[in-house]
Short mmCIF file of C-alpha atoms and ligand atoms in Angstrom, two decimals:
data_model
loop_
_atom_site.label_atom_id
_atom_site.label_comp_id
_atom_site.label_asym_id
_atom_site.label_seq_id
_atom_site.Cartn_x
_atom_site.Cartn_y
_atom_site.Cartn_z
CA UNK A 29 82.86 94.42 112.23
CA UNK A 30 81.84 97.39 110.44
CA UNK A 31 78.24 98.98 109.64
CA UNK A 32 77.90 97.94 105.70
CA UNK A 33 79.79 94.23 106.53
CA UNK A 34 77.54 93.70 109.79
CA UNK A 35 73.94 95.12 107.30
CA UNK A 36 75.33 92.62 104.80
CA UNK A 37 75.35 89.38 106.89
CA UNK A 38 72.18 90.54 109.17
CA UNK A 39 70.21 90.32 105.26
CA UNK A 40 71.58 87.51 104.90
CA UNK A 41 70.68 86.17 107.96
CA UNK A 42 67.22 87.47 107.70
CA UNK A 43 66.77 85.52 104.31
CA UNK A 44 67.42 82.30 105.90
CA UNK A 45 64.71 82.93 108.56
CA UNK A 46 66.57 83.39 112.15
CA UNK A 47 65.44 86.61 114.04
CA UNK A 48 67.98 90.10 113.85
CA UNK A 49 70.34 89.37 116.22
CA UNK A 50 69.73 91.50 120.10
CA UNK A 51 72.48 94.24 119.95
CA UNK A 52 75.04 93.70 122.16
CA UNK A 53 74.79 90.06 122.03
CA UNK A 54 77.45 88.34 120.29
CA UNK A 55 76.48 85.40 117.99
CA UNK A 56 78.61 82.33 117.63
CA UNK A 57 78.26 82.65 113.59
CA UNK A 58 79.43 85.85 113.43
CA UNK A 59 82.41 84.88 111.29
CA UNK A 60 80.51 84.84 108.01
CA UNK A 61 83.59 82.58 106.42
CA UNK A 62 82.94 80.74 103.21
CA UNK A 63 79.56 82.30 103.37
CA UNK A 64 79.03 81.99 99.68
CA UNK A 65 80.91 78.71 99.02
CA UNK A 66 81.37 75.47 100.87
CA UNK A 67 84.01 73.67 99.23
CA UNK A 68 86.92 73.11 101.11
CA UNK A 69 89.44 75.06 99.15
CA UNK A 70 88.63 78.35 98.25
CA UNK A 71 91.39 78.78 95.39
CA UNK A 72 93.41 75.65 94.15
CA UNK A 73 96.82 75.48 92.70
CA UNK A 74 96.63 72.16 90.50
CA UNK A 75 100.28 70.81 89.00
CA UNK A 76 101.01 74.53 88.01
CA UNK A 77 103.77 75.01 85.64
CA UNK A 78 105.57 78.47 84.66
CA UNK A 79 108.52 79.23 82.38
CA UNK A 80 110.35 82.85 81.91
CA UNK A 81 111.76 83.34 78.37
CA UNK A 82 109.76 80.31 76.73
CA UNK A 83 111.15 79.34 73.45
CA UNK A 84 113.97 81.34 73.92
CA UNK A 85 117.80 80.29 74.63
CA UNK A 86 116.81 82.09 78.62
CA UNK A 87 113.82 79.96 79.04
CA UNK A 88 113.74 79.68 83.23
CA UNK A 89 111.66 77.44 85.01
CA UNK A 90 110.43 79.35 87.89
CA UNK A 91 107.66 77.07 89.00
CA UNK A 92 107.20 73.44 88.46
CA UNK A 93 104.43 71.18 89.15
CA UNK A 94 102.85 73.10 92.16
CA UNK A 95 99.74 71.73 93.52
CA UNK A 96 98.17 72.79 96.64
CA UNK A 97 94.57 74.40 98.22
CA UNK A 98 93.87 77.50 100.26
CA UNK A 99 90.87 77.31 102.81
CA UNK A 100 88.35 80.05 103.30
CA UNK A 101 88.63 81.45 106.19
CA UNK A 102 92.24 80.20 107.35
CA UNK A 103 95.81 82.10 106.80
CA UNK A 104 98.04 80.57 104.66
CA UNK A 105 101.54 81.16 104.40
CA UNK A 106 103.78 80.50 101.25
CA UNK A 107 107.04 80.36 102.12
CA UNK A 108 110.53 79.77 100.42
CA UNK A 109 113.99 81.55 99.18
CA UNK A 110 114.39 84.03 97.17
CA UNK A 111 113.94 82.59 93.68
CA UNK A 112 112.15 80.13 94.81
CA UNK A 113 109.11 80.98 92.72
CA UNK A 114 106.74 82.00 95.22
CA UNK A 115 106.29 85.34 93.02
CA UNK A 116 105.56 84.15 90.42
CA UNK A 117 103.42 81.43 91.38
CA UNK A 118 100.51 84.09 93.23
CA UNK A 119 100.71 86.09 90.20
CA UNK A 120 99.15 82.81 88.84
CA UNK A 121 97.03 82.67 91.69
CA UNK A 122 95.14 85.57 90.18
CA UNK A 123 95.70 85.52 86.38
CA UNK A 124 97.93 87.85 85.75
CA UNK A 125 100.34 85.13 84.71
CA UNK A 126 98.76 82.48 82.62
CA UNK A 127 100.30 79.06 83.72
CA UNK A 128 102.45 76.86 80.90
CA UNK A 129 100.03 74.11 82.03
CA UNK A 130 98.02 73.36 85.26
CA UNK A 131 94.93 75.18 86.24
CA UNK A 132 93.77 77.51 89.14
CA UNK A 133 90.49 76.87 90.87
CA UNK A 134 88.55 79.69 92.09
CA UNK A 135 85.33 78.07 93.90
CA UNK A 136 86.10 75.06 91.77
CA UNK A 137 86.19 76.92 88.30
CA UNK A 138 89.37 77.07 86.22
CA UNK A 139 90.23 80.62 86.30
CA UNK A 140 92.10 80.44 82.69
CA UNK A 141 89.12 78.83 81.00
CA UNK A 142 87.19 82.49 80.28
CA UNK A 143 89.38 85.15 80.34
CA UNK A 144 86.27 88.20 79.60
CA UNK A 145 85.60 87.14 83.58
CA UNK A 146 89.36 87.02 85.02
CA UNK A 147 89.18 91.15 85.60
CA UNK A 148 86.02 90.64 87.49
CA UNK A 149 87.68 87.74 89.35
CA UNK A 150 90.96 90.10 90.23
CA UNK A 151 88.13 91.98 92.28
CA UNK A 152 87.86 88.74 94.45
CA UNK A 153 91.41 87.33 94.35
CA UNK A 154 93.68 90.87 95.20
CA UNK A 155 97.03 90.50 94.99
CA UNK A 156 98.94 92.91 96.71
CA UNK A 157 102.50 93.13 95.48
CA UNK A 158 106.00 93.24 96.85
CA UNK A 159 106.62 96.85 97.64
CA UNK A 160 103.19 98.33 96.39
CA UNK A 161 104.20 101.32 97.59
CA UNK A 162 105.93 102.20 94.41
CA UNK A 163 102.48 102.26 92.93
CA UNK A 164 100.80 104.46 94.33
CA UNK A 165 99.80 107.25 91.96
CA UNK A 166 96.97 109.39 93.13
CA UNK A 167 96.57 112.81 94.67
CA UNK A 168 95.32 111.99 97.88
CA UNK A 169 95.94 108.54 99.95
CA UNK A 170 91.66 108.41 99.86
CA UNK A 171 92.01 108.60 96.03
CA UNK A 172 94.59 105.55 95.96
CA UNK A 173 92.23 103.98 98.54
CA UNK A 174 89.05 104.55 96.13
CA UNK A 175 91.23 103.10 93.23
CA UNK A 176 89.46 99.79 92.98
CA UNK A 177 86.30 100.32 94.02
CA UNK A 178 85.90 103.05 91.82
CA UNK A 179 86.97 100.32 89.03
CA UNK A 180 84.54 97.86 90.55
CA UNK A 181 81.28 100.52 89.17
CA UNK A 182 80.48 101.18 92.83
CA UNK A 183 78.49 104.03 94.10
CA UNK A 184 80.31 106.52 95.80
CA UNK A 185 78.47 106.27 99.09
CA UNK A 186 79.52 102.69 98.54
CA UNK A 187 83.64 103.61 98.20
CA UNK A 188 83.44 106.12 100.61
CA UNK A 189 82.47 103.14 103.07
CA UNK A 190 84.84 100.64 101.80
CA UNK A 191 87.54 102.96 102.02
CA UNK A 192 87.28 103.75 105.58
CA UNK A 193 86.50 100.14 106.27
CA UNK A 194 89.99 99.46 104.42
CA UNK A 195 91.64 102.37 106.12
CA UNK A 196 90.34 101.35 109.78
CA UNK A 197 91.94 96.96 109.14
CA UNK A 198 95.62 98.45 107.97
CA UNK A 199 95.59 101.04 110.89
CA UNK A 200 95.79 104.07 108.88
CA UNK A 201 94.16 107.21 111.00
CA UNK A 202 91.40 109.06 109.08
CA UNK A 203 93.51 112.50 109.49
CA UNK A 204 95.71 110.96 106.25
CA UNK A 205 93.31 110.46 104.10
CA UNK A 206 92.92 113.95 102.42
CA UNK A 207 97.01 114.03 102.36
CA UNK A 208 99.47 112.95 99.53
CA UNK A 209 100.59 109.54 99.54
CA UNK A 210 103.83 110.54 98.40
CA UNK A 211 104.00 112.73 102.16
CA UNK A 212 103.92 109.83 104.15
CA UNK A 213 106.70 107.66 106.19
CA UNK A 214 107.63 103.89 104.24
CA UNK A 215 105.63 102.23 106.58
CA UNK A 216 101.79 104.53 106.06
CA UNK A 217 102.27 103.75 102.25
CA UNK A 218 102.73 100.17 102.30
CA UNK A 219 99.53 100.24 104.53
CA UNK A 220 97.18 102.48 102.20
CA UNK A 221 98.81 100.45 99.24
CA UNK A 222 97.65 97.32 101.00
CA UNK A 223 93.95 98.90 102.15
CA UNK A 224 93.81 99.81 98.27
CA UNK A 225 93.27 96.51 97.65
CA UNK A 226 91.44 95.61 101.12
CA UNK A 227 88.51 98.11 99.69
CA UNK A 228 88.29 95.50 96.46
CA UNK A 229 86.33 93.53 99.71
CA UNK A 230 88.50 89.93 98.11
CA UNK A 231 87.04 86.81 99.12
CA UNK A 232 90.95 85.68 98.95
CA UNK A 233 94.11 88.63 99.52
CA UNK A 234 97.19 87.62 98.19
CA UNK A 235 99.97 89.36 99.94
CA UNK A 236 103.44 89.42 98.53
CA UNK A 237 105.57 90.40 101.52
CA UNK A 238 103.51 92.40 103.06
CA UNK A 239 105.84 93.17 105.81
CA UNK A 240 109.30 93.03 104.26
CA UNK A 241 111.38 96.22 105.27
CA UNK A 242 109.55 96.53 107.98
CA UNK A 243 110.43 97.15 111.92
CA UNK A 244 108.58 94.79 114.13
CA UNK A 245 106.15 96.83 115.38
CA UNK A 246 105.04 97.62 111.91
CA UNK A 247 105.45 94.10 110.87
CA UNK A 248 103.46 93.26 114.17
CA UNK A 249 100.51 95.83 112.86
CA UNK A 250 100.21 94.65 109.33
CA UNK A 251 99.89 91.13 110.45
CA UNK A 252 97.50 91.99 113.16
CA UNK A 253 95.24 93.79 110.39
CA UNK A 254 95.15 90.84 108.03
CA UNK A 255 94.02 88.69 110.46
CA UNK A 256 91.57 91.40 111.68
CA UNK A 257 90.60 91.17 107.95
CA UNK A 258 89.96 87.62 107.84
CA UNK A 259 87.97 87.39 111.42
CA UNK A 260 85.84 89.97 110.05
CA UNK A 261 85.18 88.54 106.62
CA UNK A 262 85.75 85.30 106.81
CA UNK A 263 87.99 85.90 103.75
CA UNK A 264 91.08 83.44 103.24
CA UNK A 265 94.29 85.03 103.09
CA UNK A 266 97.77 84.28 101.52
CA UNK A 267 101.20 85.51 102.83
CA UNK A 268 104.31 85.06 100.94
CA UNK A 269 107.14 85.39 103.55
CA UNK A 270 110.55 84.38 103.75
CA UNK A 271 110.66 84.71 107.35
CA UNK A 272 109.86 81.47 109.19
CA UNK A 273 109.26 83.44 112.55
CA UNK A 274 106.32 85.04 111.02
CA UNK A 275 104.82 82.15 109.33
CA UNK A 276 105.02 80.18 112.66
CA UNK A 277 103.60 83.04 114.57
CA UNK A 278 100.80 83.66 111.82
CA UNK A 279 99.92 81.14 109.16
CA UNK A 280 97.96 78.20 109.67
CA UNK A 281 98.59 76.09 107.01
CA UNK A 282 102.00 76.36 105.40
CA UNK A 283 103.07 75.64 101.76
CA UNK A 284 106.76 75.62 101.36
CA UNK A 285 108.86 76.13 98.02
CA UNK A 286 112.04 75.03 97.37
CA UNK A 287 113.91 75.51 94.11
CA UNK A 288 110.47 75.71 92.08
CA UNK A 289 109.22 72.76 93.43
CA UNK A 290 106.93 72.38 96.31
CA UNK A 291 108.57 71.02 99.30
CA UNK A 292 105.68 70.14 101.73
CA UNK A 293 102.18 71.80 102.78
CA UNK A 294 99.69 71.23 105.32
CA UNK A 295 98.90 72.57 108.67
CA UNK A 296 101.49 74.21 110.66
CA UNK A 297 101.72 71.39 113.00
CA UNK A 298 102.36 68.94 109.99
CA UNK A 299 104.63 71.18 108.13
CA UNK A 300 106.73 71.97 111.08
CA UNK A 301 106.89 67.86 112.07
CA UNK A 302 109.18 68.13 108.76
CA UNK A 303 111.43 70.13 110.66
CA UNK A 304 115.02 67.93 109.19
CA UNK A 305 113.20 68.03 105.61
CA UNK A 306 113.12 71.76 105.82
CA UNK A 307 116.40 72.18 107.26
CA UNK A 308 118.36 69.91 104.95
CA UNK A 309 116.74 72.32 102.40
CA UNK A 310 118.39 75.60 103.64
CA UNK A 311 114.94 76.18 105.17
CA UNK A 312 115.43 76.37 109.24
CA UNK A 313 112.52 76.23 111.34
CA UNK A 314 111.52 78.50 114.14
CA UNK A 315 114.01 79.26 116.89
CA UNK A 316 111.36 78.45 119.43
CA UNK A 317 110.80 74.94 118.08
CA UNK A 318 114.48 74.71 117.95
CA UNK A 319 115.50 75.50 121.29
CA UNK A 320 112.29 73.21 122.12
CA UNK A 321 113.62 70.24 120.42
CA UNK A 322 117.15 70.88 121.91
CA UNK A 323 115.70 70.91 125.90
CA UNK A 324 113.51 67.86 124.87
CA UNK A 325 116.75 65.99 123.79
CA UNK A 326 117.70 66.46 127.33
CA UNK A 327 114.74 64.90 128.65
CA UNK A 328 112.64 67.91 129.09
CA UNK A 329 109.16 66.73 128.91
CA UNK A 330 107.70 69.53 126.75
CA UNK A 331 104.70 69.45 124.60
CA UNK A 332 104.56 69.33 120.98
CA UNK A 333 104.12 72.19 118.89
CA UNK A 334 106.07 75.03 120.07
CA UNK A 335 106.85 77.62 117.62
CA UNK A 336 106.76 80.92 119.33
CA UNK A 337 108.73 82.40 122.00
CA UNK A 338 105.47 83.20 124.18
CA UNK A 339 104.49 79.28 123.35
CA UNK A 340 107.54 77.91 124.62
CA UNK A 341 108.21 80.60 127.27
CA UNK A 342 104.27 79.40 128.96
CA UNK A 343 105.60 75.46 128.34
CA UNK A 344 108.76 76.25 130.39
CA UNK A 345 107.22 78.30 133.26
CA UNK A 346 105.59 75.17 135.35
CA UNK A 347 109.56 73.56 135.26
CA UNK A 348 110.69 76.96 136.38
CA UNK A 349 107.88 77.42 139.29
CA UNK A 350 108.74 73.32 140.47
CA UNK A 351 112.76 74.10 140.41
CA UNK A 352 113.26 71.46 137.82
CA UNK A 353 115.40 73.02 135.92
N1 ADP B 426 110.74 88.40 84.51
C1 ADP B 426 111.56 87.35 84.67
N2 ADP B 426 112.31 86.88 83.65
C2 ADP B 426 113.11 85.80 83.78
N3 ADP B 426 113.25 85.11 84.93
C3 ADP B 426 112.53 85.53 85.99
C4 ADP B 426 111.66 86.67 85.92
N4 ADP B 426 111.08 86.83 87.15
C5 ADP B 426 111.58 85.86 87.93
N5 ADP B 426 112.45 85.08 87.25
C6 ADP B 426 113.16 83.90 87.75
O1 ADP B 426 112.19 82.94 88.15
C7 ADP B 426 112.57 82.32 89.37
C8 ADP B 426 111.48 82.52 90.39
O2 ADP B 426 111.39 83.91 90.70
P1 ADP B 426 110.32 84.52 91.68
O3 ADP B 426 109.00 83.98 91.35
O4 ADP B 426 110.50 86.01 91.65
O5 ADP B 426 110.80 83.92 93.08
P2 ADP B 426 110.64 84.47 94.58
O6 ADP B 426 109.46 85.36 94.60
O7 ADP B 426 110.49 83.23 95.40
O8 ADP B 426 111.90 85.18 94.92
C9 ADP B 426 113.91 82.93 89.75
O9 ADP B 426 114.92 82.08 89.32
C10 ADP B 426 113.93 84.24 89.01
O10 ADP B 426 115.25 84.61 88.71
MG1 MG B 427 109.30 87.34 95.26
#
């Protein structure tokens, strides 16, 4: 946890009563999530409707009747095809599309219903884009960092913080920071893009494929940030992905698109029980869970809810040691 996070939640602590915490002690609350709200859903989709080209002989339905809820504090992945409408439908999630009709819920308030506050609420819903590497536009990568907070009317000793803070979760070394962005490999950008809006401190991050074009090990080290992000903050955070591997290795609760529509949503475990729902829609599910459910049609007794390789590898390694199989 950094300095200004860690001074942040100590006040707050100190409000409520409870002595400063002995240093090198570890509390169990640490994880300040939903610290200033106790709803259960942090940001609610509710029967969302978008058209492209309305009134017009193009018009597109590109989402249709999407309800669902993100949790503080949890990872939720969005996942679906290509034209699917999961763009579109987290550009709702923070008002820069306006919905035909439904509403979005920020902490229970219809975002739509004053727009003076929705640039304010941008500052606590970030949306990072697919491919916001294309936009970045400053000098230096610290400059593209400060970008937001210098929006939000912070003091610089304030961005200077938040910027290594943001710089420190997406694993970008301080030694880049007085560079240009446009000197750096694919892989640095898409990371100070992402810390751009990381520094914005968002109770909820919206990532559009954050890790699309990525190698593994870069894919690996975004991921690892965001939920480095989220342990830290207690901030909930949204991954659009088309890749099912990732979404079983990293997203909690799953909401799946197909065609417009929403498929299913829940927990992992539930959305994954759906696994011949999902693949009579194109959708697959996790090798893992696959190759699970194959050995388990031969009478393997293997637990439920494998979706990873290192899941299923641990399940199979008693039948290995015992010579069962
Ligand atoms: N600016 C646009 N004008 C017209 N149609 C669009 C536009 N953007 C997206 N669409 C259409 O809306 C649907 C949903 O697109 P999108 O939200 O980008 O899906 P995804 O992100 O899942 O690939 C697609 O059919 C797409 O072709
Ligand atoms: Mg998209």
């Amino acid at each position: 946890m950094t300095a200004n996070r860690e001074n942040k939640i100590r006040k707050k602590k100190k409000e409520k009563g409870p002595k400063k915490p002995e240093p090198g002690i570890t509390e169990p609350a640490e994880r300040p999530a939903s610290e200033d709200f106790s709803g259960e859903y942090i940001l609610e989709a509710k029967d969302l409707v978008y058209e492209y080209g309305a009134g017009t002989p193009f018009r597109k339905l590109a989402v249709d009747h999407v309800s669902f809820g993100v949790r503080p504090g949890r990872i939720t992945g969005i996942i679906g095809h290509t034209g699917s409408g999961k763009s579109t439908l987290v550009q709702m999630l923070n008002g820069l599309l306006s919905p035909k009709s439904g509403q979005v819920l920020y902490k229970g308030q219809d975002i739509g219903s004053d727009k003076k506050k929705l640039r304010e609420l941008r500052f606590q819903i970030g949306l990072v884009f697919q491919y916001p590497e294309y936009q970045l536009f400053e000098e230096t990568v610290k400059k593209d960092i400060a970008y937001g907070p210098t929006n939000m009317g912070l003091s610089a000793e304030e961005i200077e913080k938040r910027v290594l803070d943001a710089a420190n979760f997406v694993g970008l070394e301080s030694g880049l920071l007085d560079k240009s962005p446009f000197d750096l490999s694919g892989g640095q950008k898409r990371r100070v893009a992402i810390a751009g809006v990381l520094a914005m401190s968002p109770r909820v991050l919206i990532l559009d494929e954050p890790a699309s074009g990525l190698d593994p090990i870069g894919r690996r080290s975004i991921f690892d940030g965001l939920i480095r992000y989220r342990d830290d903050t207690g901030a909930a955070v949204v991954i659009v992905s088309h890749s099912m591997e990732d979404m079983a290795r990293y997203a909690e609760e799953i909401v799946v698109l197909s065609e417009d529509r929403l498929l299913v949503s829940g927990s992992r475990d539930e959305v994954f029980s759906h696994a011949e729902l999902l693949i009579e829609n194109g959708l697959d599910i996790p090798d893992a869970a696959r190759l699970a459910a194959a050995l388990r049609a031969r009478g393997m007794a293997l637990p439920e809810n494998l979706y990873t390789p290192e899941a299923l590898a641990a399940a199979l390694l008693p039948f290995l040691k015992g010579g069962r199989v």
